[in-house]
Amino acid sequence: MLRDAGREENDPRGGSVPELDSGATAWILTSAALVLLMTPGLALFYGGMTRSKSVLNMMMMSFGAIGLVSLLWVFYGYSIAFSGDLGGITGDLSAAGLRGMLESGTEGGIPDLLFAGFQLMFAVITVALISGAIADRAKFGPWLLFAGLWATLVYFPVAHWVWGGGWIGELGVLDFAGGTAVHINAGAAALALALVLGKRVGWPKDKFKPHNLPMVLLGAGLLWFGWFGFNAGSAGAADGAAAVSLINTQVATAAAVLGWIVVEWIRDGKPTTLGAASGAIAGLVGITPACAFLEPLGAIALGVIAGAVCALAVGLKYRFKYDDSLDVVAVHMVGGIIGSLLIGFLAIEVLAGEGNDGLLYGGGIALLGKQAVGVIAVLIYSFVVAYLIGFVIEKTIGFRASADAEVEGIDNAEHAESAYEFSSTGGGGGAFAAAGIAPSAAPKTEPTGPVSEKVAG
């Protein structure tokens, strides 16, 4: 997450402030909106993959994250992540409530308040990503409690470690847009919650097929679209780094789609739409930390590897008997690890900075070692803290829905709603119901015209 020094102009109050770059500002405003769109896109992606009786609960977890994390970010989240530095571990509270930022000028050519807003969207989707691992069986209230605690204790400090002047960034770990801070972070927490809540009723014997694959594809498309703001926007300007990030994001994702469906084709005999959508997300995840540090051919190689390996990683939950409902671990944790580590092999110095050539470009092992340290540190910290938070919630107020609610439909149990209402369909029942007329009392008419004549014949 880069912020370059902006040009300076005279400040009438004395001294100088960086000059506002209107082009960069416009691009980051657009990128922030694109990243926000990713969370509703995620809601569609996850919602389509669940059963019809739990789709609303699944989507509500994403929308709940938007509401809760947005407020926490203003109250203290941004300050913990990006203000000051306390021992490389966390920021201070000097910017709590975003105090002072209305008059703070610009850094890197964009207003500080805009940078805070852009980073807010990252915090929102990172929390929402976790929810896919516990689809079909989590209460909504405890989920919000978990989301708030995890964001406070894990995401905000880890964002500081990686981008806010903390120890991971200072070590020299490269993470352009969130391989460690977003995807490994969320994936490790997802694994922890899957273990805390346990298996769904009937898993793995029941297949739990997606109820709406067109919805899954629509969600994946919106995520892909929004991801250009996620990655290219992380350049902090409309510049060459943004251009490299954009093209690498596209080609890596395209390669991952093919990598995933080829694995399916060989293993199962058929490529699937679910596989294509999942492969796209795996590619997007994999290229996120590396998008500004690779040439396009390296991005294609990364995408193929991410798509194929993540497709194979889905089987880990059956081998190790953890019920990760929507494969958050296989796609986000594994994909984030792949992307972060492959920087150590595929980075090129002209993009990644002096001394940061990957192994395949003549560099040494130092960069790969740093990447591994960042991966392991975030994975362990997020997993342990998420497990403890989830365990305490489950043992106190209860995190998992009852077996009856799970079987009958968690949407109704948690939200008193159903995603699809079929009782009024057919025979004009919906129109009669709206008029207060029982379908049985509706006037009956005989068919006329060519159709009736064919039936009579």
Tab-separated table of N, CA and C in Angstrom, residues 358-451:
chain	number	residue	atom	x	y	z
A	358	GLY	N	13.454	-11.691	-7.413
A	358	GLY	CA	13.112	-13.024	-6.945
A	358	GLY	C	14.143	-14.048	-7.347
A	359	LEU	N	14.028	-15.232	-6.802
A	359	LEU	CA	14.991	-16.299	-7.069
A	359	LEU	C	15.102	-16.616	-8.557
A	360	LEU	N	13.996	-16.595	-9.263
A	360	LEU	CA	14.019	-16.935	-10.682
A	360	LEU	C	14.573	-15.808	-11.545
A	361	TYR	N	14.830	-14.657	-10.939
A	361	TYR	CA	15.398	-13.528	-11.666
A	361	TYR	C	16.789	-13.177	-11.135
A	362	GLY	N	17.439	-14.141	-10.539
A	362	GLY	CA	18.808	-13.953	-10.095
A	362	GLY	C	18.977	-13.434	-8.692
A	363	GLY	N	17.888	-13.244	-7.967
A	363	GLY	CA	17.986	-12.774	-6.588
A	363	GLY	C	18.352	-13.909	-5.628
A	364	GLY	N	18.632	-13.535	-4.407
A	364	GLY	CA	18.952	-14.539	-3.389
A	364	GLY	C	17.706	-15.014	-2.672
A	365	ILE	N	17.934	-15.708	-1.561
A	365	ILE	CA	16.828	-16.290	-0.804
A	365	ILE	C	16.279	-15.337	0.255
A	366	ALA	N	16.934	-14.190	0.429
A	366	ALA	CA	16.549	-13.273	1.511
A	366	ALA	C	15.102	-12.828	1.382
A	367	LEU	N	14.686	-12.432	0.176
A	367	LEU	CA	13.312	-11.947	0.005
A	367	LEU	C	12.300	-13.038	0.306
A	368	LEU	N	12.557	-14.244	-0.167
A	368	LEU	CA	11.646	-15.357	0.108
A	368	LEU	C	11.558	-15.612	1.608
A	369	GLY	N	12.683	-15.500	2.307
A	369	GLY	CA	12.671	-15.692	3.752
A	369	GLY	C	11.831	-14.651	4.463
A	370	LYS	N	11.952	-13.395	4.028
A	370	LYS	CA	11.129	-12.341	4.625
A	370	LYS	C	9.640	-12.592	4.370
A	371	GLN	N	9.314	-12.995	3.148
A	371	GLN	CA	7.915	-13.279	2.824
A	371	GLN	C	7.366	-14.389	3.713
A	372	ALA	N	8.179	-15.410	3.936
A	372	ALA	CA	7.746	-16.536	4.773
A	372	ALA	C	7.497	-16.084	6.214
A	373	VAL	N	8.340	-15.203	6.725
A	373	VAL	CA	8.146	-14.689	8.085
A	373	VAL	C	6.815	-13.954	8.191
A	374	GLY	N	6.515	-13.108	7.218
A	374	GLY	CA	5.250	-12.380	7.233
A	374	GLY	C	4.057	-13.307	7.167
A	375	VAL	N	4.131	-14.299	6.294
A	375	VAL	CA	3.035	-15.267	6.150
A	375	VAL	C	2.780	-16.010	7.458
A	376	ILE	N	3.828	-16.547	8.041
A	376	ILE	CA	3.676	-17.371	9.249
A	376	ILE	C	3.179	-16.539	10.421
A	377	ALA	N	3.728	-15.324	10.567
A	377	ALA	CA	3.336	-14.475	11.694
A	377	ALA	C	1.858	-14.127	11.644
A	378	VAL	N	1.367	-13.693	10.493
A	378	VAL	CA	-0.036	-13.306	10.377
A	378	VAL	C	-0.945	-14.521	10.529
A	379	LEU	N	-0.561	-15.631	9.919
A	379	LEU	CA	-1.379	-16.842	9.992
A	379	LEU	C	-1.564	-17.305	11.440
A	380	ILE	N	-0.477	-17.384	12.171
A	380	ILE	CA	-0.558	-17.880	13.553
A	380	ILE	C	-1.318	-16.902	14.437
A	381	TYR	N	-0.998	-15.620	14.325
A	381	TYR	CA	-1.658	-14.638	15.189
A	381	TYR	C	-3.159	-14.610	14.949
A	382	SER	N	-3.562	-14.550	13.685
A	382	SER	CA	-4.989	-14.486	13.373
A	382	SER	C	-5.710	-15.749	13.816
A	383	PHE	N	-5.110	-16.908	13.558
A	383	PHE	CA	-5.757	-18.172	13.932
A	383	PHE	C	-5.962	-18.253	15.443
A	384	VAL	N	-4.932	-17.965	16.206
A	384	VAL	CA	-5.006	-18.117	17.662
A	384	VAL	C	-6.031	-17.150	18.257
A	385	VAL	N	-5.970	-15.887	17.865
A	385	VAL	CA	-6.887	-14.906	18.447
A	385	VAL	C	-8.320	-15.178	18.005
A	386	ALA	N	-8.519	-15.521	16.739
A	386	ALA	CA	-9.869	-15.830	16.256
A	386	ALA	C	-10.445	-17.043	16.977
A	387	TYR	N	-9.615	-18.050	17.196
A	387	TYR	CA	-10.086	-19.247	17.894
A	387	TYR	C	-10.516	-18.891	19.316
A	388	LEU	N	-9.712	-18.091	19.996
A	388	LEU	CA	-10.044	-17.719	21.371
A	388	LEU	C	-11.330	-16.889	21.423
A	389	ILE	N	-11.465	-15.935	20.524
A	389	ILE	CA	-12.687	-15.115	20.499
A	389	ILE	C	-13.902	-15.992	20.226
A	390	GLY	N	-13.808	-16.830	19.188
A	390	GLY	CA	-14.922	-17.693	18.834
A	390	GLY	C	-15.281	-18.674	19.933
A	391	PHE	N	-14.272	-19.224	20.588
A	391	PHE	CA	-14.493	-20.199	21.665
A	391	PHE	C	-15.220	-19.549	22.842
A	392	VAL	N	-14.784	-18.350	23.218
A	392	VAL	CA	-15.420	-17.657	24.342
A	392	VAL	C	-16.876	-17.309	24.003
A	393	ILE	N	-17.120	-16.838	22.793
A	393	ILE	CA	-18.495	-16.520	22.400
A	393	ILE	C	-19.365	-17.768	22.409
A	394	GLU	N	-18.845	-18.850	21.874
A	394	GLU	CA	-19.624	-20.102	21.827
A	394	GLU	C	-19.952	-20.610	23.230
A	395	LYS	N	-19.021	-20.495	24.153
A	395	LYS	CA	-19.228	-21.020	25.502
A	395	LYS	C	-20.026	-20.084	26.400
A	396	THR	N	-20.224	-18.849	25.987
A	396	THR	CA	-20.983	-17.895	26.811
A	396	THR	C	-22.381	-17.667	26.234
A	397	ILE	N	-22.462	-16.910	25.156
A	397	ILE	CA	-23.789	-16.600	24.604
A	397	ILE	C	-24.211	-17.553	23.495
A	398	GLY	N	-23.285	-18.396	23.042
A	398	GLY	CA	-23.609	-19.346	21.979
A	398	GLY	C	-23.430	-18.723	20.609
A	399	PHE	N	-22.603	-19.324	19.791
A	399	PHE	CA	-22.297	-18.829	18.454
A	399	PHE	C	-23.070	-19.625	17.400
A	400	ARG	N	-23.158	-20.929	17.605
A	400	ARG	CA	-23.787	-21.791	16.609
A	400	ARG	C	-25.295	-21.841	16.808
A	401	ALA	N	-26.011	-21.822	15.690
A	401	ALA	CA	-27.463	-21.971	15.736
A	401	ALA	C	-27.824	-23.392	16.159
A	402	SER	N	-29.049	-23.575	16.643
A	402	SER	CA	-29.500	-24.901	17.051
A	402	SER	C	-29.622	-25.816	15.843
A	403	ALA	N	-29.586	-27.109	16.093
A	403	ALA	CA	-29.726	-28.086	15.010
A	403	ALA	C	-31.069	-27.938	14.308
A	404	ASP	N	-32.124	-27.664	15.083
A	404	ASP	CA	-33.448	-27.489	14.481
A	404	ASP	C	-33.466	-26.287	13.538
A	405	ALA	N	-32.860	-25.166	13.982
A	405	ALA	CA	-32.826	-23.973	13.136
A	405	ALA	C	-32.024	-24.231	11.869
A	406	GLU	N	-30.951	-24.976	12.010
A	406	GLU	CA	-30.113	-25.282	10.853
A	406	GLU	C	-30.850	-26.142	9.835
A	407	VAL	N	-31.588	-27.126	10.316
A	407	VAL	CA	-32.295	-28.033	9.419
A	407	VAL	C	-33.504	-27.350	8.785
A	408	GLU	N	-34.255	-26.607	9.602
A	408	GLU	CA	-35.484	-25.982	9.106
A	408	GLU	C	-35.220	-24.720	8.292
A	409	GLY	N	-34.103	-24.079	8.544
A	409	GLY	CA	-33.760	-22.876	7.803
A	409	GLY	C	-33.327	-21.756	8.715
A	410	ILE	N	-32.057	-21.418	8.657
A	410	ILE	CA	-31.520	-20.410	9.570
A	410	ILE	C	-32.022	-19.009	9.219
A	411	ASP	N	-32.429	-18.805	7.967
A	411	ASP	CA	-32.985	-17.499	7.600
A	411	ASP	C	-34.213	-17.174	8.436
A	412	ASN	N	-35.099	-18.114	8.540
A	412	ASN	CA	-36.315	-17.889	9.311
A	412	ASN	C	-36.013	-17.764	10.795
A	413	ALA	N	-35.116	-18.611	11.294
A	413	ALA	CA	-34.795	-18.603	12.722
A	413	ALA	C	-34.111	-17.309	13.155
A	414	GLU	N	-33.225	-16.785	12.318
A	414	GLU	CA	-32.439	-15.607	12.696
A	414	GLU	C	-33.039	-14.282	12.223
A	415	HIS	N	-33.780	-14.323	11.107
A	415	HIS	CA	-34.227	-13.068	10.511
A	415	HIS	C	-35.725	-13.023	10.221
A	416	ALA	N	-36.436	-14.108	10.492
A	416	ALA	CA	-37.877	-14.186	10.246
A	416	ALA	C	-38.222	-13.845	8.794
A	417	GLU	N	-37.361	-14.294	7.893
A	417	GLU	CA	-37.558	-14.028	6.479
A	417	GLU	C	-37.182	-15.253	5.662
A	418	SER	N	-37.668	-15.261	4.424
A	418	SER	CA	-37.296	-16.291	3.470
A	418	SER	C	-36.865	-15.618	2.181
A	419	ALA	N	-35.795	-16.103	1.574
A	419	ALA	CA	-35.295	-15.473	0.361
A	419	ALA	C	-36.259	-15.621	-0.797
A	420	TYR	N	-36.968	-16.722	-0.827
A	420	TYR	CA	-37.845	-17.007	-1.955
A	420	TYR	C	-39.218	-17.393	-1.431
A	421	GLU	N	-40.263	-16.741	-1.949
A	421	GLU	CA	-41.631	-17.015	-1.521
A	421	GLU	C	-42.395	-17.610	-2.700
A	422	PHE	N	-42.744	-18.892	-2.577
A	422	PHE	CA	-43.391	-19.600	-3.667
A	422	PHE	C	-44.887	-19.825	-3.436
A	423	SER	N	-45.376	-19.518	-2.254
A	423	SER	CA	-46.764	-19.860	-1.929
A	423	SER	C	-47.779	-19.104	-2.771
A	424	SER	N	-47.392	-17.951	-3.322
A	424	SER	CA	-48.351	-17.141	-4.076
A	424	SER	C	-48.175	-17.287	-5.579
A	425	THR	N	-47.347	-18.232	-6.011
A	425	THR	CA	-47.112	-18.371	-7.443
A	425	THR	C	-48.103	-19.335	-8.057
A	426	GLY	N	-48.369	-19.148	-9.342
A	426	GLY	CA	-49.228	-20.067	-10.084
A	426	GLY	C	-50.691	-19.690	-9.992
A	427	GLY	N	-51.410	-19.753	-11.106
A	427	GLY	CA	-52.856	-19.554	-11.116
A	427	GLY	C	-53.302	-18.166	-10.753
A	428	GLY	N	-52.412	-17.187	-10.826
A	428	GLY	CA	-52.804	-15.816	-10.491
A	428	GLY	C	-53.006	-15.606	-9.011
A	429	GLY	N	-52.492	-16.539	-8.156
A	429	GLY	CA	-52.712	-16.431	-6.716
A	429	GLY	C	-52.161	-15.152	-6.133
A	430	GLY	N	-50.988	-14.706	-6.673
A	430	GLY	CA	-50.388	-13.499	-6.128
A	430	GLY	C	-51.295	-12.298	-6.286
A	431	ALA	N	-51.915	-12.152	-7.456
A	431	ALA	CA	-52.801	-10.999	-7.688
A	431	ALA	C	-54.039	-11.069	-6.821
A	432	PHE	N	-54.625	-12.282	-6.677
A	432	PHE	CA	-55.816	-12.432	-5.841
A	432	PHE	C	-55.482	-12.182	-4.371
A	433	ALA	N	-54.291	-12.658	-3.954
A	433	ALA	CA	-53.904	-12.444	-2.553
A	433	ALA	C	-53.753	-10.957	-2.267
A	434	ALA	N	-53.175	-10.236	-3.229
A	434	ALA	CA	-52.998	-8.801	-3.030
A	434	ALA	C	-54.341	-8.092	-2.917
A	435	ALA	N	-55.377	-8.654	-3.584
A	435	ALA	CA	-56.705	-8.053	-3.537
A	435	ALA	C	-57.556	-8.578	-2.390
A	436	GLY	N	-56.960	-9.495	-1.590
A	436	GLY	CA	-57.693	-10.056	-0.461
A	436	GLY	C	-58.683	-11.134	-0.853
A	437	ILE	N	-58.519	-11.761	-2.024
A	437	ILE	CA	-59.429	-12.800	-2.492
A	437	ILE	C	-58.734	-14.142	-2.413
A	438	ALA	N	-59.348	-15.101	-1.803
A	438	ALA	CA	-58.780	-16.439	-1.736
A	438	ALA	C	-58.753	-17.036	-3.126
A	439	PRO	N	-57.661	-17.758	-3.500
A	439	PRO	CA	-57.593	-18.346	-4.836
A	439	PRO	C	-58.785	-19.229	-5.159
A	440	SER	N	-59.329	-19.935	-4.166
A	440	SER	CA	-60.465	-20.817	-4.423
A	440	SER	C	-61.719	-20.046	-4.794
A	441	ALA	N	-61.776	-18.749	-4.394
A	441	ALA	CA	-62.953	-17.935	-4.684
A	441	ALA	C	-62.814	-17.152	-5.980
A	442	ALA	N	-61.690	-17.293	-6.635
A	442	ALA	CA	-61.451	-16.539	-7.861
A	442	ALA	C	-62.348	-17.052	-8.972
A	443	PRO	N	-62.845	-16.150	-9.813
A	443	PRO	CA	-63.693	-16.594	-10.929
A	443	PRO	C	-62.910	-17.453	-11.901
A	444	LYS	N	-63.560	-18.474	-12.414
A	444	LYS	CA	-62.924	-19.385	-13.356
A	444	LYS	C	-63.354	-19.008	-14.760
A	445	THR	N	-62.433	-18.995	-15.697
A	445	THR	CA	-62.722	-18.674	-17.082
A	445	THR	C	-62.284	-19.809	-17.967
A	446	GLU	N	-62.979	-20.014	-19.030
A	446	GLU	CA	-62.622	-21.056	-19.988
A	446	GLU	C	-61.622	-20.483	-20.981
A	447	PRO	N	-60.620	-21.276	-21.369
A	447	PRO	CA	-59.672	-20.801	-22.375
A	447	PRO	C	-60.353	-20.625	-23.716
A	448	THR	N	-59.943	-19.615	-24.439
A	448	THR	CA	-60.517	-19.353	-25.763
A	448	THR	C	-59.405	-19.196	-26.787
A	449	GLY	N	-59.788	-19.219	-28.042
A	449	GLY	CA	-58.822	-18.950	-29.089
A	449	GLY	C	-58.119	-20.206	-29.556
A	450	PRO	N	-57.028	-20.033	-30.333
A	450	PRO	CA	-56.344	-21.150	-30.939
A	450	PRO	C	-55.828	-22.169	-29.946
A	451	VAL	N	-55.342	-21.687	-28.764
A	451	VAL	CA	-54.805	-22.638	-27.791
A	451	VAL	C	-55.891	-23.561	-27.305
